[in-house]
CSV table of C-alpha atoms in Angstrom, one decimal:
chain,number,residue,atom,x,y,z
M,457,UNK,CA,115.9,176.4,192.2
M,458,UNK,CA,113.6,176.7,189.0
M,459,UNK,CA,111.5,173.2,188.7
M,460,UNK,CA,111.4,174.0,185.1
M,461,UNK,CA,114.5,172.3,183.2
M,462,UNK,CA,115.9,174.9,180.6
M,463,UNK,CA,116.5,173.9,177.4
M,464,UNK,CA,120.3,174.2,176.7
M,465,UNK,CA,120.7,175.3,173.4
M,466,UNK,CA,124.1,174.2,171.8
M,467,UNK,CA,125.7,176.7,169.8
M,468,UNK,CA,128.0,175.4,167.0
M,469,UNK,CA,130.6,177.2,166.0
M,470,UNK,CA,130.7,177.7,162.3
M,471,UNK,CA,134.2,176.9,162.1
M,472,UNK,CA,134.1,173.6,163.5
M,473,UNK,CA,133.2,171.2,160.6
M,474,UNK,CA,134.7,168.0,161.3
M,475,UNK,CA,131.6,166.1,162.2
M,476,UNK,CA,129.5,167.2,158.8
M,477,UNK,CA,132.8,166.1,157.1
M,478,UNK,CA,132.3,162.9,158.4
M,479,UNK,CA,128.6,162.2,157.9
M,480,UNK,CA,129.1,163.1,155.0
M,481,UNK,CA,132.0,161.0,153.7
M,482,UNK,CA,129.8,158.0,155.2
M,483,UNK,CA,129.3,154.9,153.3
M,484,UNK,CA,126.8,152.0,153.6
M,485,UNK,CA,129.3,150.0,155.0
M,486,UNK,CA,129.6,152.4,157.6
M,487,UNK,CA,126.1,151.7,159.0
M,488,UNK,CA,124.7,148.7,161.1
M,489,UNK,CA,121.4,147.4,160.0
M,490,UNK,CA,119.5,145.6,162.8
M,491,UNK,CA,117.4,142.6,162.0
M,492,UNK,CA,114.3,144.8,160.8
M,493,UNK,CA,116.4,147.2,158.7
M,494,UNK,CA,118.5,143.6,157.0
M,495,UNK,CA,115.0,141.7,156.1
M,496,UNK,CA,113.7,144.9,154.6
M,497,UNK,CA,116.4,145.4,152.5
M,498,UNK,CA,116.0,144.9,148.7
M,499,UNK,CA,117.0,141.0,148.3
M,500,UNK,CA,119.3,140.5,144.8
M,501,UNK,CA,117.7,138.3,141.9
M,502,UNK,CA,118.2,134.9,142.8
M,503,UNK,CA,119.3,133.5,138.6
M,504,UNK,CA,120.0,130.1,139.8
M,505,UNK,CA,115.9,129.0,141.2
M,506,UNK,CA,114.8,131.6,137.8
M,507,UNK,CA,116.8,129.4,135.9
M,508,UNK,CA,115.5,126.0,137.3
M,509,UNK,CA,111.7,127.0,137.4
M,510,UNK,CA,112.0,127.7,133.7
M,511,UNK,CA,113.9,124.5,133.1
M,512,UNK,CA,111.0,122.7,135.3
M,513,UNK,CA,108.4,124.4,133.1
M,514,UNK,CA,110.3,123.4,129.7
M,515,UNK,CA,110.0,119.7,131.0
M,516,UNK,CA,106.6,119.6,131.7
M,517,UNK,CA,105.4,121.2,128.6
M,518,UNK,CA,107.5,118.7,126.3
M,519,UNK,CA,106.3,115.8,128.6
M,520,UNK,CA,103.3,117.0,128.2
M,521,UNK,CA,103.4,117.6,124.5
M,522,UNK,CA,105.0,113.5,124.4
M,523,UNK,CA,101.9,112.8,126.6
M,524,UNK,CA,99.3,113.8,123.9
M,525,UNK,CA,101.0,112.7,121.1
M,526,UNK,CA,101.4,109.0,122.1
M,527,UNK,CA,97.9,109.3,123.1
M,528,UNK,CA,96.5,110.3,119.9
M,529,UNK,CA,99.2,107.6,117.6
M,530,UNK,CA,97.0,105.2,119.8
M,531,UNK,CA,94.2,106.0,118.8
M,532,UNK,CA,95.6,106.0,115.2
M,533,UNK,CA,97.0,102.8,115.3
M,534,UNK,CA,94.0,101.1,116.7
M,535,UNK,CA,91.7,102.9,114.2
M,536,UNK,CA,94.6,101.0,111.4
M,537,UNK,CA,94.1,97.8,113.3
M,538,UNK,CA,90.2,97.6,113.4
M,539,UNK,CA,90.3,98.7,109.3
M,540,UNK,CA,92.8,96.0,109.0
M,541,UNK,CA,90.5,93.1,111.0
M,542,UNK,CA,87.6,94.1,108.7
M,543,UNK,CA,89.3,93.6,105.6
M,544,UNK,CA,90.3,90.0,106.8
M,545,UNK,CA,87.6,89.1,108.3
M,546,UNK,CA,85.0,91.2,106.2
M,547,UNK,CA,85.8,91.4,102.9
M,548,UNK,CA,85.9,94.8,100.7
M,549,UNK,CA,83.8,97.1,103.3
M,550,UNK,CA,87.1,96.9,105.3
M,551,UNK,CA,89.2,97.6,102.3
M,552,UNK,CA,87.8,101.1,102.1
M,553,UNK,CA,87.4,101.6,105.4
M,554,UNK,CA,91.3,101.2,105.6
M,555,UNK,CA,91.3,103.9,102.5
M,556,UNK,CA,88.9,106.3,104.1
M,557,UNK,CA,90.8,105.9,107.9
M,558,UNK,CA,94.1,106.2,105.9
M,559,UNK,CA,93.1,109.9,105.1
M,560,UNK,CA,91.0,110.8,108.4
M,561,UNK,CA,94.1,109.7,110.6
M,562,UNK,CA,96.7,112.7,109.0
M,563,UNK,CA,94.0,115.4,109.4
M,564,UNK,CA,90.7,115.1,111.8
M,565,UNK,CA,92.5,112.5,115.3
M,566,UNK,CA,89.0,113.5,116.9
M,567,UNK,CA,87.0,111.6,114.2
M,568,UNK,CA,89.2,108.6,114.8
M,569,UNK,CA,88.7,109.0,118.4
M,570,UNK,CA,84.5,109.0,117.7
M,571,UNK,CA,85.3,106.1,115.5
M,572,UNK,CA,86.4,103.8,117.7
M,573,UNK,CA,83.6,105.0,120.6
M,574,UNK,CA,81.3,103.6,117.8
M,575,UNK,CA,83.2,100.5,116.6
M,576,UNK,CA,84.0,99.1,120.1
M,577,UNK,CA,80.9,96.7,120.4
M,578,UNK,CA,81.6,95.6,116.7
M,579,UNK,CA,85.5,94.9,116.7
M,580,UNK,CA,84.4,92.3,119.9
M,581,UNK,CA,82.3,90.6,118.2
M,582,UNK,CA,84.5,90.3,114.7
M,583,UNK,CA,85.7,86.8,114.9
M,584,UNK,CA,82.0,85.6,115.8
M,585,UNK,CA,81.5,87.0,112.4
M,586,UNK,CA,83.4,84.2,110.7
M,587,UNK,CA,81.6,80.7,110.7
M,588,UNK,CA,83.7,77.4,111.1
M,589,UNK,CA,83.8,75.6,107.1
M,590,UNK,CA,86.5,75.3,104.4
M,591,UNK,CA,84.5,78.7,102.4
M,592,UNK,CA,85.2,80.4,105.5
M,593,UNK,CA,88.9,79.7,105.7
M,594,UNK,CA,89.3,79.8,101.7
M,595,UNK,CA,87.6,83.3,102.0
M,596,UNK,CA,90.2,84.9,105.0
M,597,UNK,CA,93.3,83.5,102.6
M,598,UNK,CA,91.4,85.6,99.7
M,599,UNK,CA,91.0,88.5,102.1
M,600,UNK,CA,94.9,88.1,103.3
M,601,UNK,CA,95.5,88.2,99.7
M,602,UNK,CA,93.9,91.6,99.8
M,603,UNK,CA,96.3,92.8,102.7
M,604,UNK,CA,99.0,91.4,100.5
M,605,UNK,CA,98.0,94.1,97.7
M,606,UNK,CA,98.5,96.8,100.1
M,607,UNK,CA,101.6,95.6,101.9
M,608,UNK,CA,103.5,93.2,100.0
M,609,UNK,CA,105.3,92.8,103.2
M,610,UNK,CA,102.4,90.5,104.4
M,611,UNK,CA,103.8,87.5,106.5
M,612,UNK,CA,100.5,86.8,107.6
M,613,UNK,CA,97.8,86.8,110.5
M,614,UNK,CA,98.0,85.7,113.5
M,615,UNK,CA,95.3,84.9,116.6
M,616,UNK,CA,96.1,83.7,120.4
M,617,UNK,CA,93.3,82.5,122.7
M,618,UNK,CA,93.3,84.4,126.2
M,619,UNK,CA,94.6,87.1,124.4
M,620,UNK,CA,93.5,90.1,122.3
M,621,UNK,CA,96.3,89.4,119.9
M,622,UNK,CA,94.3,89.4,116.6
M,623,UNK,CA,97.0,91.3,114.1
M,624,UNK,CA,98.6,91.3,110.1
M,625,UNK,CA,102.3,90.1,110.6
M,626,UNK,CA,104.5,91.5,108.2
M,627,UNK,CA,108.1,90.7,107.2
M,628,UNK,CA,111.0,93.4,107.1
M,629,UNK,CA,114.4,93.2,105.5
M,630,UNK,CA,115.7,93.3,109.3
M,631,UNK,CA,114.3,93.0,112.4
M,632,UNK,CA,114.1,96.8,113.2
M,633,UNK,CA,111.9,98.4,109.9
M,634,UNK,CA,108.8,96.8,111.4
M,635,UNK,CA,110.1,97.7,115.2
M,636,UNK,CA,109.1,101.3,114.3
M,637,UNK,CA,106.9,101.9,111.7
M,638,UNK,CA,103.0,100.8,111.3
M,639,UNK,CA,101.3,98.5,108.8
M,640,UNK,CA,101.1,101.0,106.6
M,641,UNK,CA,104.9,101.9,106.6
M,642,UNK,CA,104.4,104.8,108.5
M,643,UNK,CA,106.5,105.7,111.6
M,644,UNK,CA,104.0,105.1,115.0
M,645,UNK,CA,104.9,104.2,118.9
M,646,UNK,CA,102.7,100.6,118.2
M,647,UNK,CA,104.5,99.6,115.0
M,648,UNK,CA,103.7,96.3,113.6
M,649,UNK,CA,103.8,92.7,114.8
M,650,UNK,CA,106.5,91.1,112.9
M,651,UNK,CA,108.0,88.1,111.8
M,652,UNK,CA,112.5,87.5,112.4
M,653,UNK,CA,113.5,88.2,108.6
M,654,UNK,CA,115.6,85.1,109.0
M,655,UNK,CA,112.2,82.9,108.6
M,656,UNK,CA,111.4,81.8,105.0
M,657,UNK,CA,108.3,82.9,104.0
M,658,UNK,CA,106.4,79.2,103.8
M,659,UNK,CA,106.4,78.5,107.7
M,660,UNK,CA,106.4,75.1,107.1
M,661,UNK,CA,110.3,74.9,106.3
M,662,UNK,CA,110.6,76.8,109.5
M,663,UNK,CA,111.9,74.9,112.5
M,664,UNK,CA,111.5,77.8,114.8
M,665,UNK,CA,109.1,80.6,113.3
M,666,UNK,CA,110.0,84.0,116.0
M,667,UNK,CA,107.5,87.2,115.8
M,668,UNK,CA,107.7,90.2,117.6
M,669,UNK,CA,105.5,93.2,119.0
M,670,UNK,CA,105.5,95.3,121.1
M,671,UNK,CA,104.2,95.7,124.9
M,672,UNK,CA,101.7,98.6,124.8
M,673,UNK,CA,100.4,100.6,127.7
M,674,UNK,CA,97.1,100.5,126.2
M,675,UNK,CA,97.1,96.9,126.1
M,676,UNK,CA,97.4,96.4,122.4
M,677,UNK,CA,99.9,94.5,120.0
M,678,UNK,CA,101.4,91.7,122.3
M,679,UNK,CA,100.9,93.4,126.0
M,680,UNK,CA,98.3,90.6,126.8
M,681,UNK,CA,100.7,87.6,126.1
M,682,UNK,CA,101.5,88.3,130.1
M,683,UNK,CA,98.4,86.4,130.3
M,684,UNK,CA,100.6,83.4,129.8
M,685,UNK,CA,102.9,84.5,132.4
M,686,UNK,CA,100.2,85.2,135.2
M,687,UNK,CA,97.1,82.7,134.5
M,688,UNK,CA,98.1,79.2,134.6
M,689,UNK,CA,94.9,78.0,133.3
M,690,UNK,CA,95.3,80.8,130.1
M,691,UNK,CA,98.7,78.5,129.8
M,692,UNK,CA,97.4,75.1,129.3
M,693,UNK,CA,94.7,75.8,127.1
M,694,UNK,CA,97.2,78.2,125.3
M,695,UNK,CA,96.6,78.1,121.6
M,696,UNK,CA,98.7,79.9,118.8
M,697,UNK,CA,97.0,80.3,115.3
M,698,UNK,CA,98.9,81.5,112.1
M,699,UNK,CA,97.4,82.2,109.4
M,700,UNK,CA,99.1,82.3,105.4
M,701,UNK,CA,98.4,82.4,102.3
M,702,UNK,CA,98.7,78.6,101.6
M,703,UNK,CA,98.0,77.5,105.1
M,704,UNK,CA,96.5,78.0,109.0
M,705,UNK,CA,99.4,76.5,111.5
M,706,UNK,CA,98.2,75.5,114.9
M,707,UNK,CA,100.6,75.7,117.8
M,708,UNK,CA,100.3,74.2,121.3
M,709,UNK,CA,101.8,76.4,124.2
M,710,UNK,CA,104.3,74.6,125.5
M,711,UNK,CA,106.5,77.1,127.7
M,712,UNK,CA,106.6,81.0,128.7
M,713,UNK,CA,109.8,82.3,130.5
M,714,UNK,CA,111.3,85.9,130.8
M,715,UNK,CA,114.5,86.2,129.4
M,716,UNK,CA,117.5,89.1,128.8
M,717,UNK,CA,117.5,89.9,124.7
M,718,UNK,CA,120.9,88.1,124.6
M,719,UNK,CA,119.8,84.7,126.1
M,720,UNK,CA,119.5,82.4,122.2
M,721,UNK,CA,115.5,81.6,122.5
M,722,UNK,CA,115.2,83.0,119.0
M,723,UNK,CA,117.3,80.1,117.1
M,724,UNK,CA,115.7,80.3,113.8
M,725,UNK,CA,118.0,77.0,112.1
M,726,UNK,CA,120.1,74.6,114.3
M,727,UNK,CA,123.2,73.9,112.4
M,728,UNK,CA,126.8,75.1,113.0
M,729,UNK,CA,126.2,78.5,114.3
M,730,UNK,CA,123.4,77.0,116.7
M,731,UNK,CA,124.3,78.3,120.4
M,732,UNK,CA,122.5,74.9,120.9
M,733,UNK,CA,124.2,71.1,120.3
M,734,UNK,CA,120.8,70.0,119.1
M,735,UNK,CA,117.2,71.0,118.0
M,736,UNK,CA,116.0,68.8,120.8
M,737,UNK,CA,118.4,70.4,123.3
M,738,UNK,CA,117.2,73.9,122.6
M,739,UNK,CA,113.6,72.4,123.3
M,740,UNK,CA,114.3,70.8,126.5
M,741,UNK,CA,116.0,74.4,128.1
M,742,UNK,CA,113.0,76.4,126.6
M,743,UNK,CA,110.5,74.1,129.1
M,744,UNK,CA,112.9,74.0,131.7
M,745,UNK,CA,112.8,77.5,131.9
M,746,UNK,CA,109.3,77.7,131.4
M,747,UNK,CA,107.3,79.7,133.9
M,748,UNK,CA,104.3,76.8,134.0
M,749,UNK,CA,104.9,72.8,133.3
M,750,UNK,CA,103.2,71.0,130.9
M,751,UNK,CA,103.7,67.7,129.2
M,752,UNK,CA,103.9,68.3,125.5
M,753,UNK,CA,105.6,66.1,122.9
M,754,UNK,CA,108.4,67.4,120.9
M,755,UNK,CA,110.5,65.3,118.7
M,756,UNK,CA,113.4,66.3,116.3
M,757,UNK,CA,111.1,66.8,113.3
M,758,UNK,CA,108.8,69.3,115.4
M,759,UNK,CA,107.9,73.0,114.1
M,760,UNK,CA,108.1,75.7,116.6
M,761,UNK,CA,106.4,79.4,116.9
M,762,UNK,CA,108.3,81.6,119.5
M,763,UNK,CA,106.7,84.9,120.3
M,764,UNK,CA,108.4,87.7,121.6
M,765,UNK,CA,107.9,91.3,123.4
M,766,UNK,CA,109.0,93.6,126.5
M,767,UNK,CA,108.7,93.0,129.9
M,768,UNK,CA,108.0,95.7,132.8
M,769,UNK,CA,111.7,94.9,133.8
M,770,UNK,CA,113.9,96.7,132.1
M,771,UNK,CA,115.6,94.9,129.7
M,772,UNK,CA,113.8,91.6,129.7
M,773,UNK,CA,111.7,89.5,126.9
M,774,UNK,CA,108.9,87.6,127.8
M,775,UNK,CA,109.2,84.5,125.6
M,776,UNK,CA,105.9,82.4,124.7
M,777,UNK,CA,106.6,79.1,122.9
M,778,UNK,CA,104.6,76.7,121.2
M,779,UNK,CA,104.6,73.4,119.0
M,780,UNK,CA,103.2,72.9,116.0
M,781,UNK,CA,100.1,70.0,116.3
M,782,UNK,CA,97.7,71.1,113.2
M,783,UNK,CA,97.8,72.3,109.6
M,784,UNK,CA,94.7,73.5,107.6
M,785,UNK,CA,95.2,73.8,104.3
């Protein structure tokens, strides 16, 4: 027998067909991929992560966008704030600063931001500026006369040791014009501090003068009243001055508490509509809700300043109280 295997050669007859027919008529369905063949074939568009990704991108560029523009209506507002301070305390070199800062803020934010690089060793120093004497104090209600000319909303100006709270108050029609918009009546993240439009004007027929602000993140407006709330010493030397046109009211801290925006620490009168029985029983919860203890006498002809802003918790006013003991007129 040949070692050699022949090579059979299969002869097809042409009339048999039948198996051309059917590869032929074959499908893809008709075919079993193994695992190789199925990972190498074409995945379809996946719409659903598309979709997502570009909703993910969307996000970021609008926070973003949020980002940069609260940044720079800082710097704005604190460039308005520093113009403000000088006019107070300095007379008319702040008056067109405030005029030439007015026009820099809508156009040229990097000059503002070079601005402030420059005035930061000044605007520490400003109330060193101001010497102790009746001239001096005669001279800021002439200066607060000039803020007065600008904003006829001017309530006033208000200072509170172990704080940076050094601000113009201003008086709205309601208690949310002020809650968004700036000194100069523009709409800004900071917006003013402001006093309850329920107060009269002279804060000596006040019983209970309330001003709000705001708690910034860059530790502006009223953000450092949580002094009150976390230094006990910062408490019981706690000192409220406000400032008007006809006088300077003193106030001794008498209690800080965090409260919800419904509990009634903002009683401006205490007659019938008074959550309260009494002006003296409205006194006596504020201290015993008060954070720190101190003995401070409060009888039914005292005046009251109650200052108000946001918390870190949602939802909750930090409340800083304080009793009238001077008046400089």
């Amino acid at each position: 027998m040949n070692s050699k295997k022949r090579k059979r050669k299969i002869k097809m007859k042409p009339e048999n067909t039948d198996f051309l027919n059917s590869v032929e008529s074959m499908t893809e369905n008709d075919i079993t991929l193994n695992e190789t063949a199925k990972k190498a074939k074409k995945q379809p568009v996946d719409v659903l992560r598309y979709f997502v990704l570009l909703v993910c991108i969307t996000v970021f560029i609008y926070s973003g966008y949020n980002i940069v523009e609260k940044v720079i209506s800082y710097v704005q507002a604190a460039n308005d704030n520093n113009a403000l301070r000088n006019i107070f305390y300095g007379g008319d070199a702040g008056l067109q600063d405030s005029q030439a800062l007015q026009k820099t803020m809508e156009n040229n934010p990097i000059n503002d931001i070079l601005y402030l690089q420059n005035q930061n060793n000044a605007d520490a120093n400003v109330s060193a500026q101001v010497a102790s004497g009746a001239s001096q104090i005669d001279q800021m209600k002439i200066n607060l006369k000039k803020l007065t000319d600008i904003n006829s909303d001017t309530y006033g100006w208000i200072k509170v040791n172990g704080t940076n709270v050094d601000y113009v108050v201003v008086q709205g029609p309601d208690n949310d014009y002020y809650l968004r918009h700036n000194f100069y009546k523009i709409t800004q993240y900071s917006a003013s501090i402001f006093a309850d439009f329920r107060n009269d004007k002279d804060v000596s027929k006040n019983q209970n003068t309330i001003i709000y602000g705001h708690n910034m993140a860059d530790a502006t407006m009223f953000s450092t009243l949580m002094n009150y709330w976390n230094k006990e010493d910062v408490f019981d030397s706690g000192i409220i001055e406000l400032r008007t046109l006809t006088a300077t009211y003193k106030y001794e801290v008498f209690s800080v508490h965090q409260e919800k925006p419904t509990y009634p620490y903002f009683e401006v009168s205490f007659g019938d509509g008074c959550a309260y029985a009494s002006f003296l029983d409205f006194v006596n919860d504020m201290k015993s809700r008060s954070h720190f203890q101190k003995d401070v006498k409060i009888d039914e002809n005292s005046k009251l300043i109650t200052l108000s802003t946001c918390t870190n918790w949602r939802d909750m006013r930090l409340v800083v109280q304080g009793v009238l003991v001077e008046i400089d007129k």
